[in-house]
Amino acid sequence: MSIPVDRHARIVIIGGGAIGCSVAYALSRKGERDVLLLEKRRLTEGCTWHAAGLVGQLRGKRNLTRLMQASVAVFDRLAAETGNAIQWHKVGSLRLASSPDRWSEIRRSMTQAKSFGVECDALSADEAKALFPFITTDGVEGAAYIAGDGYVDPYGLTQAYARAARAGGVEIEEGVTVTDIITAGRQAVGVVTDHGTIGCDILVNCAGLWAKRVGEMAGVAIAAGVVEHQYFLTEKTLELPDNLTTLRDPDKNFYLKPDTGSFAIGGWEEGTRGCWRGLPPLEFGRELFDANYDRLALFAGLASERLPVLDKTGIQTVINGPIPVSADGEPIIGRAPELDNFYLACGFTAGIAASGGAGEALANWIVEGDPGMDLWQFDVRRFGPVQAQGRYLEERAIEAYGAYYKIHWPNEEQHSARPLRRSPLHDRLTAMGAVNGQKFGWERPNWFAAPGEDRHDAPSFEQRPNWFGAVAREVEAIRNRVALIDQTSFVKFEVTGPGALAALDRIAANKVPEAPGSAVYTQLCNGRGTIEADLTIVHAAPERFLVVTGSGFGIRDGAWIRAQLPPGVQMRDVTGQYATINICGPKAREVLQSVSDSDLSNAAHPFLAAREIEIGWARALAVRIGYVGELGYELYVPQEFAAHVYETLWAAGEPHGIANAGYRAIESCRLEKGYLYWSGDITPDTNPYEAGLGFAVDLGKPEFSGREALAALKAAGPSRRLVTFTLEGFVPLHGGEPVIADGKVVGSLSSAGFGHHLGKSIGFGYLPVAQGDRRDYLIEAFGRAHAATRGPRVLYDAKMERLKA
């Protein structure tokens, strides 16, 4: 489509804050010259200008830490490269633990730091005070010090990005407001501004506070909210050493950076105010809100407990400004699923610290089609229109903001904007003891409390959580009897039309069944042969397929498939149309057969068969598959019949000791069975052969996505392999722990937990093939090394005799 334009640029970037200017700089370093950055006022005049500028590298995931490390590498070179003073003070960061639970959390982070390659030192309270003499050590359990952290001037940093970008050929125009975006099909073809219309080949949304509004101009839903954030500057009466480190005391809910003769102190108090439902007016600019001293006191008072000098130091200035916060508190990066050429880098609560790495990652994505690392935890496709709704987003953003310095427990759940999406079994299962979590807005049982048991999560870092015994009961039912699991939150796509079989077979790495009545487990791979998705395809009827994937992966996987479908093949999301009930366990067939006149014998309905069957007075698509490693059936039931099917199965199963089971029991069982989880064990950084999934790749097919790369990977052989470790008894493993051999870190755990049937702790992790067949390793958790045995890849039913019984 051609549109009347006043001019054209290959790449147009909207937004001149730290992120937008970093993207422009990174694009120029990759040789892109036809780049235009538009800023509606002046550079930094969104929220960059009032940011505090602290820089911390360690995050809970390896690649997120790599992103922050990349930022520090940019800061290290930028001033010399540009001649701009960015005031990069690499003085380190000190994080205090003012409670035993916080010390557990910090020790876990330090253990991860070892596997991530971040230099991190554990300090005593007295050693922390030696680094930061202004603190009192009352209640300090310990501290972590990262020498490579520090703080930077946000204004100077952004101007340096801009100067380097201009030197590389990028045009930057200030005082130009984008008022609309022109789209044609799946393309953004131009922007309308108050200075004319500009055509583009690629559009990048780095609009900060206005990112959601800019997204709406293009019909793209963005879950980036806006809330108020406060910090204050003390009077300039302090004598501070030039190399004084930054300080964080999350139990006291404050952060601190040294300033000239003063401290800048901020916090993450509960009950902040959401702003404009995430849609600030375009005319809002370099403005602040009135100070809210009631909220300020929620962290200022705690800060004075840790820093007695504040009792003698007044407040000079309070900064209360808007900042972006996404629906889960993490940034949003990537290509929008709605358009093929619309990229985003927004929702950054800590945008200054992440700017250098984020700019490089997005520039890689734009130019090379890949960010250079798996960034799923930041990926725009982890959200959908549900999370972008104004009221929902505001509640979630306020919660995420207030939780920024709270202890982040393993398996923690968000609590706001719930319950939203509910299966037809939700009320029934809740009445039966379900303790629900949520995924992509869906309420679903994590575990079931027995009568008299506390029905709330009480997680722990180093001890068994309160649901440990309940999950053990559920696993016992799955392994020895029969259980029902509500898996309605599974994402389900219906793919139909002439050519659907051929299209899916070109997308999937495995062979898609040619005849109706079968299912296949497969990966979807990219041109590098690495794994973009992990799912099931069911050939349900002639020219009709059901594609089933995880509850949180629907936007991502759906976009990946839809982009490769030819004309005439339709795809629609039918998640809300069908409930999914999994009946599993050695008694599953006996129970199901008792309420169905359909032949469910192994001969008539073998493993991976998919047939419409009768259940009581209803019908369902019964797919013989599952994620727990037992004989079982996933039943896809029209929503209106789900309650009847559940009641019928429950009544039939009572003589056999039927039980409900939740997602934490699934996790325990899948670890025992060696089943992998996309985004943890397998990602776009891994290929099927190193993950032990070569059986799901059919190189006999003449053509499919990634085939050439996969053939080369198989021929070369993997340089590393996913292996299974076992540790005797209960060991507090949560993923990310380093694997040690001969005193050196040789790998880290991609996922871990407790196998209740086997009575062992289990971890998956990648090891170099150079490790050979070595069996004995150490896995470090919370500062302690635990003996681990590399065992068989599949610990339970390796021959699949129970699964195929």
Short mmCIF file of C-alpha atoms in Angstrom, two decimals, residues 380-616:
data_model
loop_
_atom_site.label_atom_id
_atom_site.label_comp_id
_atom_site.label_asym_id
_atom_site.label_seq_id
_atom_site.Cartn_x
_atom_site.Cartn_y
_atom_site.Cartn_z
CA VAL A 380 6.04 -8.62 24.59
CA ARG A 381 4.35 -11.93 23.71
CA ARG A 382 4.11 -12.99 27.37
CA PHE A 383 1.17 -10.58 27.57
CA GLY A 384 -2.06 -10.32 25.62
CA PRO A 385 -5.07 -8.01 25.45
CA VAL A 386 -6.23 -9.31 28.86
CA GLN A 387 -3.23 -7.79 30.61
CA ALA A 388 -3.46 -4.54 28.62
CA GLN A 389 -6.98 -3.64 29.78
CA GLY A 390 -6.86 -0.34 31.65
CA ARG A 391 -8.25 -1.30 35.06
CA TYR A 392 -6.61 -4.72 35.11
CA LEU A 393 -3.27 -3.24 34.10
CA GLU A 394 -3.43 -0.48 36.68
CA GLU A 395 -4.11 -2.91 39.53
CA ARG A 396 -1.30 -5.19 38.40
CA ALA A 397 1.14 -2.30 37.92
CA ILE A 398 0.42 -0.99 41.42
CA GLU A 399 0.99 -4.46 42.87
CA ALA A 400 4.20 -4.99 40.88
CA TYR A 401 5.50 -1.61 42.03
CA GLY A 402 4.75 -2.31 45.69
CA ALA A 403 6.33 -5.76 45.40
CA TYR A 404 9.60 -4.50 43.90
CA TYR A 405 11.50 -4.89 47.18
CA LYS A 406 9.35 -7.57 48.74
CA ILE A 407 10.84 -11.02 49.14
CA HIS A 408 10.26 -12.92 45.92
CA TRP A 409 9.52 -16.43 47.04
CA PRO A 410 9.80 -19.50 44.82
CA ASN A 411 6.46 -20.15 43.09
CA GLU A 412 5.07 -16.79 44.21
CA GLU A 413 1.73 -15.66 42.82
CA GLN A 414 0.30 -12.24 42.01
CA HIS A 415 -2.79 -11.31 43.98
CA SER A 416 -4.40 -8.31 42.28
CA ALA A 417 -7.05 -8.41 39.53
CA ARG A 418 -8.22 -11.88 40.59
CA PRO A 419 -10.19 -13.94 39.89
CA LEU A 420 -10.67 -13.13 36.23
CA ARG A 421 -10.75 -16.14 33.89
CA ARG A 422 -12.40 -19.19 35.44
CA SER A 423 -12.93 -22.70 34.22
CA PRO A 424 -16.44 -24.19 34.58
CA LEU A 425 -14.96 -26.33 37.38
CA HIS A 426 -13.47 -23.43 39.35
CA ASP A 427 -16.14 -23.04 42.04
CA ARG A 428 -16.50 -26.80 42.47
CA LEU A 429 -12.76 -27.38 42.86
CA THR A 430 -12.34 -24.42 45.18
CA ALA A 431 -15.03 -25.90 47.41
CA MET A 432 -13.06 -29.17 47.37
CA GLY A 433 -9.94 -27.50 48.73
CA ALA A 434 -8.21 -26.06 45.68
CA VAL A 435 -5.54 -23.46 46.45
CA ASN A 436 -5.49 -21.53 43.23
CA GLY A 437 -2.74 -19.79 41.36
CA GLN A 438 -3.11 -17.88 38.13
CA LYS A 439 -1.61 -18.03 34.68
CA PHE A 440 -2.44 -15.56 31.93
CA GLY A 441 -5.48 -14.48 33.91
CA TRP A 442 -6.75 -18.04 34.46
CA GLU A 443 -7.44 -19.30 37.96
CA ARG A 444 -6.24 -22.88 38.31
CA PRO A 445 -5.51 -25.25 41.19
CA ASN A 446 -1.90 -25.38 42.33
CA TRP A 447 -2.65 -27.91 45.09
CA PHE A 448 -5.52 -29.19 47.21
CA ALA A 449 -5.73 -28.74 50.95
CA ALA A 450 -7.27 -31.48 53.05
CA PRO A 451 -10.06 -30.57 55.49
CA GLY A 452 -8.54 -28.55 58.32
CA GLU A 453 -5.35 -27.65 56.41
CA ASP A 454 -4.37 -24.02 55.88
CA ARG A 455 -5.51 -23.04 52.38
CA HIS A 456 -2.84 -20.43 51.76
CA ASP A 457 0.64 -20.70 50.30
CA ALA A 458 3.45 -20.52 52.86
CA PRO A 459 6.54 -20.77 50.64
CA SER A 460 10.11 -21.17 51.80
CA PHE A 461 13.57 -20.82 50.32
CA GLU A 462 15.40 -23.45 52.35
CA GLN A 463 12.66 -25.52 54.01
CA ARG A 464 9.76 -27.55 52.73
CA PRO A 465 6.81 -25.29 51.82
CA ASN A 466 3.46 -25.88 53.49
CA TRP A 467 2.04 -27.58 50.40
CA PHE A 468 4.78 -30.23 50.33
CA GLY A 469 2.65 -32.93 51.98
CA ALA A 470 -0.43 -32.12 49.94
CA VAL A 471 1.49 -32.43 46.68
CA ALA A 472 2.91 -35.75 47.87
CA ARG A 473 -0.66 -37.04 48.32
CA GLU A 474 -1.61 -35.94 44.83
CA VAL A 475 1.46 -37.52 43.25
CA GLU A 476 0.67 -40.76 45.07
CA ALA A 477 -2.82 -40.75 43.56
CA ILE A 478 -1.42 -40.09 40.07
CA ARG A 479 1.18 -42.84 40.32
CA ASN A 480 -0.91 -45.52 42.06
CA ARG A 481 -4.59 -44.81 41.49
CA VAL A 482 -6.35 -42.17 39.43
CA ALA A 483 -6.53 -38.38 39.49
CA LEU A 484 -8.35 -35.54 37.76
CA ILE A 485 -6.54 -32.34 36.77
CA ASP A 486 -8.30 -29.24 35.47
CA GLN A 487 -6.17 -28.04 32.57
CA THR A 488 -8.73 -25.74 31.00
CA SER A 489 -6.16 -22.93 30.86
CA PHE A 490 -4.27 -24.78 28.11
CA VAL A 491 -4.24 -22.61 25.00
CA LYS A 492 -6.08 -24.26 22.13
CA PHE A 493 -5.96 -23.17 18.49
CA GLU A 494 -8.15 -24.62 15.78
CA VAL A 495 -6.43 -24.73 12.37
CA THR A 496 -8.72 -25.54 9.46
CA GLY A 497 -9.08 -25.43 5.71
CA PRO A 498 -7.59 -27.00 2.60
CA GLY A 499 -3.84 -27.16 2.98
CA ALA A 500 -3.89 -27.15 6.80
CA LEU A 501 -2.02 -30.47 7.00
CA ALA A 502 0.71 -29.40 4.61
CA ALA A 503 1.05 -26.01 6.32
CA LEU A 504 1.44 -27.44 9.81
CA ASP A 505 3.83 -30.10 8.55
CA ARG A 506 6.05 -27.32 7.15
CA ILE A 507 6.00 -25.52 10.52
CA ALA A 508 6.50 -28.49 12.86
CA ALA A 509 9.78 -30.34 13.30
CA ASN A 510 7.99 -33.67 13.80
CA LYS A 511 5.75 -35.40 11.30
CA VAL A 512 2.14 -34.23 11.61
CA PRO A 513 -0.26 -37.20 11.36
CA GLU A 514 -1.76 -37.49 7.89
CA ALA A 515 -4.93 -39.26 9.02
CA PRO A 516 -7.41 -37.89 11.56
CA GLY A 517 -7.40 -39.57 14.94
CA SER A 518 -3.80 -39.01 16.03
CA ALA A 519 -1.70 -36.49 17.93
CA VAL A 520 1.98 -35.62 17.79
CA TYR A 521 4.35 -33.96 20.22
CA THR A 522 6.66 -31.53 18.42
CA GLN A 523 8.87 -28.50 18.59
CA LEU A 524 8.63 -25.52 16.28
CA CYS A 525 12.12 -24.43 15.30
CA ASN A 526 13.57 -21.30 13.76
CA GLY A 527 16.11 -20.95 10.98
CA ARG A 528 18.95 -21.61 13.44
CA GLY A 529 17.38 -24.91 14.44
CA THR A 530 16.61 -23.76 17.98
CA ILE A 531 13.30 -24.14 19.75
CA GLU A 532 10.61 -21.46 19.46
CA ALA A 533 7.74 -23.56 20.80
CA ASP A 534 6.97 -26.94 22.34
CA LEU A 535 3.43 -28.21 21.81
CA THR A 536 0.99 -30.87 20.67
CA ILE A 537 -0.82 -31.01 17.34
CA VAL A 538 -3.99 -33.11 17.14
CA HIS A 539 -5.41 -34.16 13.78
CA ALA A 540 -8.99 -34.08 15.00
CA ALA A 541 -10.95 -34.36 11.73
CA PRO A 542 -10.37 -33.92 8.00
CA GLU A 543 -8.82 -30.48 7.45
CA ARG A 544 -9.25 -29.67 11.18
CA PHE A 545 -6.42 -29.61 13.69
CA LEU A 546 -6.16 -28.67 17.34
CA VAL A 547 -2.87 -27.10 18.40
CA VAL A 548 -2.40 -27.19 22.18
CA THR A 549 0.24 -25.25 24.09
CA GLY A 550 0.95 -23.90 27.57
CA SER A 551 -1.30 -21.37 29.25
CA GLY A 552 1.21 -18.52 29.05
CA PHE A 553 2.55 -19.21 25.57
CA GLY A 554 -0.54 -18.68 23.43
CA ILE A 555 0.30 -15.21 22.13
CA ARG A 556 3.85 -16.19 21.27
CA ASP A 557 3.10 -19.58 19.73
CA GLY A 558 0.00 -18.35 17.94
CA ALA A 559 1.92 -15.51 16.33
CA TRP A 560 4.71 -17.87 15.26
CA ILE A 561 2.27 -20.26 13.57
CA ARG A 562 -0.04 -17.63 12.10
CA ALA A 563 2.86 -15.85 10.37
CA GLN A 564 3.67 -19.06 8.44
CA LEU A 565 0.16 -20.12 7.39
CA PRO A 566 -0.67 -19.74 3.69
CA PRO A 567 -3.84 -18.06 2.41
CA GLY A 568 -6.87 -20.28 2.78
CA VAL A 569 -5.79 -21.84 6.07
CA GLN A 570 -7.60 -20.34 9.05
CA MET A 571 -6.51 -20.30 12.65
CA ARG A 572 -8.61 -19.25 15.62
CA ASP A 573 -8.20 -19.35 19.37
CA VAL A 574 -10.78 -21.73 20.86
CA THR A 575 -9.34 -21.77 24.39
CA GLY A 576 -12.55 -20.46 25.91
CA GLN A 577 -14.69 -22.90 23.96
CA TYR A 578 -13.34 -26.07 25.55
CA ALA A 579 -12.60 -27.16 29.08
CA THR A 580 -9.70 -29.61 29.42
CA ILE A 581 -9.88 -32.38 32.00
CA ASN A 582 -6.94 -34.72 32.40
CA ILE A 583 -7.73 -38.13 33.86
CA CYS A 584 -4.50 -39.95 34.65
CA GLY A 585 -3.08 -42.84 36.62
CA PRO A 586 -3.04 -46.64 36.32
CA LYS A 587 -6.82 -46.78 36.94
CA ALA A 588 -7.63 -44.03 34.41
CA ARG A 589 -8.82 -46.34 31.63
CA GLU A 590 -10.93 -48.42 34.01
CA VAL A 591 -12.69 -45.35 35.36
CA LEU A 592 -13.19 -43.71 31.98
CA GLN A 593 -14.38 -46.95 30.34
CA SER A 594 -17.02 -47.40 33.04
CA VAL A 595 -18.81 -44.22 31.94
CA SER A 596 -18.26 -44.53 28.19
CA ASP A 597 -19.58 -46.93 25.55
CA SER A 598 -16.61 -46.09 23.31
CA ASP A 599 -13.89 -48.72 23.07
CA LEU A 600 -10.95 -47.47 25.13
CA SER A 601 -8.85 -50.62 24.95
CA ASN A 602 -5.18 -50.20 24.17
CA ALA A 603 -5.74 -51.67 20.74
CA ALA A 604 -8.61 -49.34 19.92
CA HIS A 605 -7.26 -46.20 21.61
CA PRO A 606 -3.45 -46.43 21.87
CA PHE A 607 -0.96 -43.82 23.01
CA LEU A 608 -1.31 -40.58 20.97
CA ALA A 609 -4.73 -41.60 19.62
CA ALA A 610 -7.36 -38.83 19.46
CA ARG A 611 -11.03 -39.74 19.14
CA GLU A 612 -14.42 -38.31 19.95
CA ILE A 613 -15.93 -40.43 22.74
CA GLU A 614 -19.05 -40.42 24.85
CA ILE A 615 -18.75 -39.73 28.57
CA GLY A 616 -22.01 -40.06 30.46
#
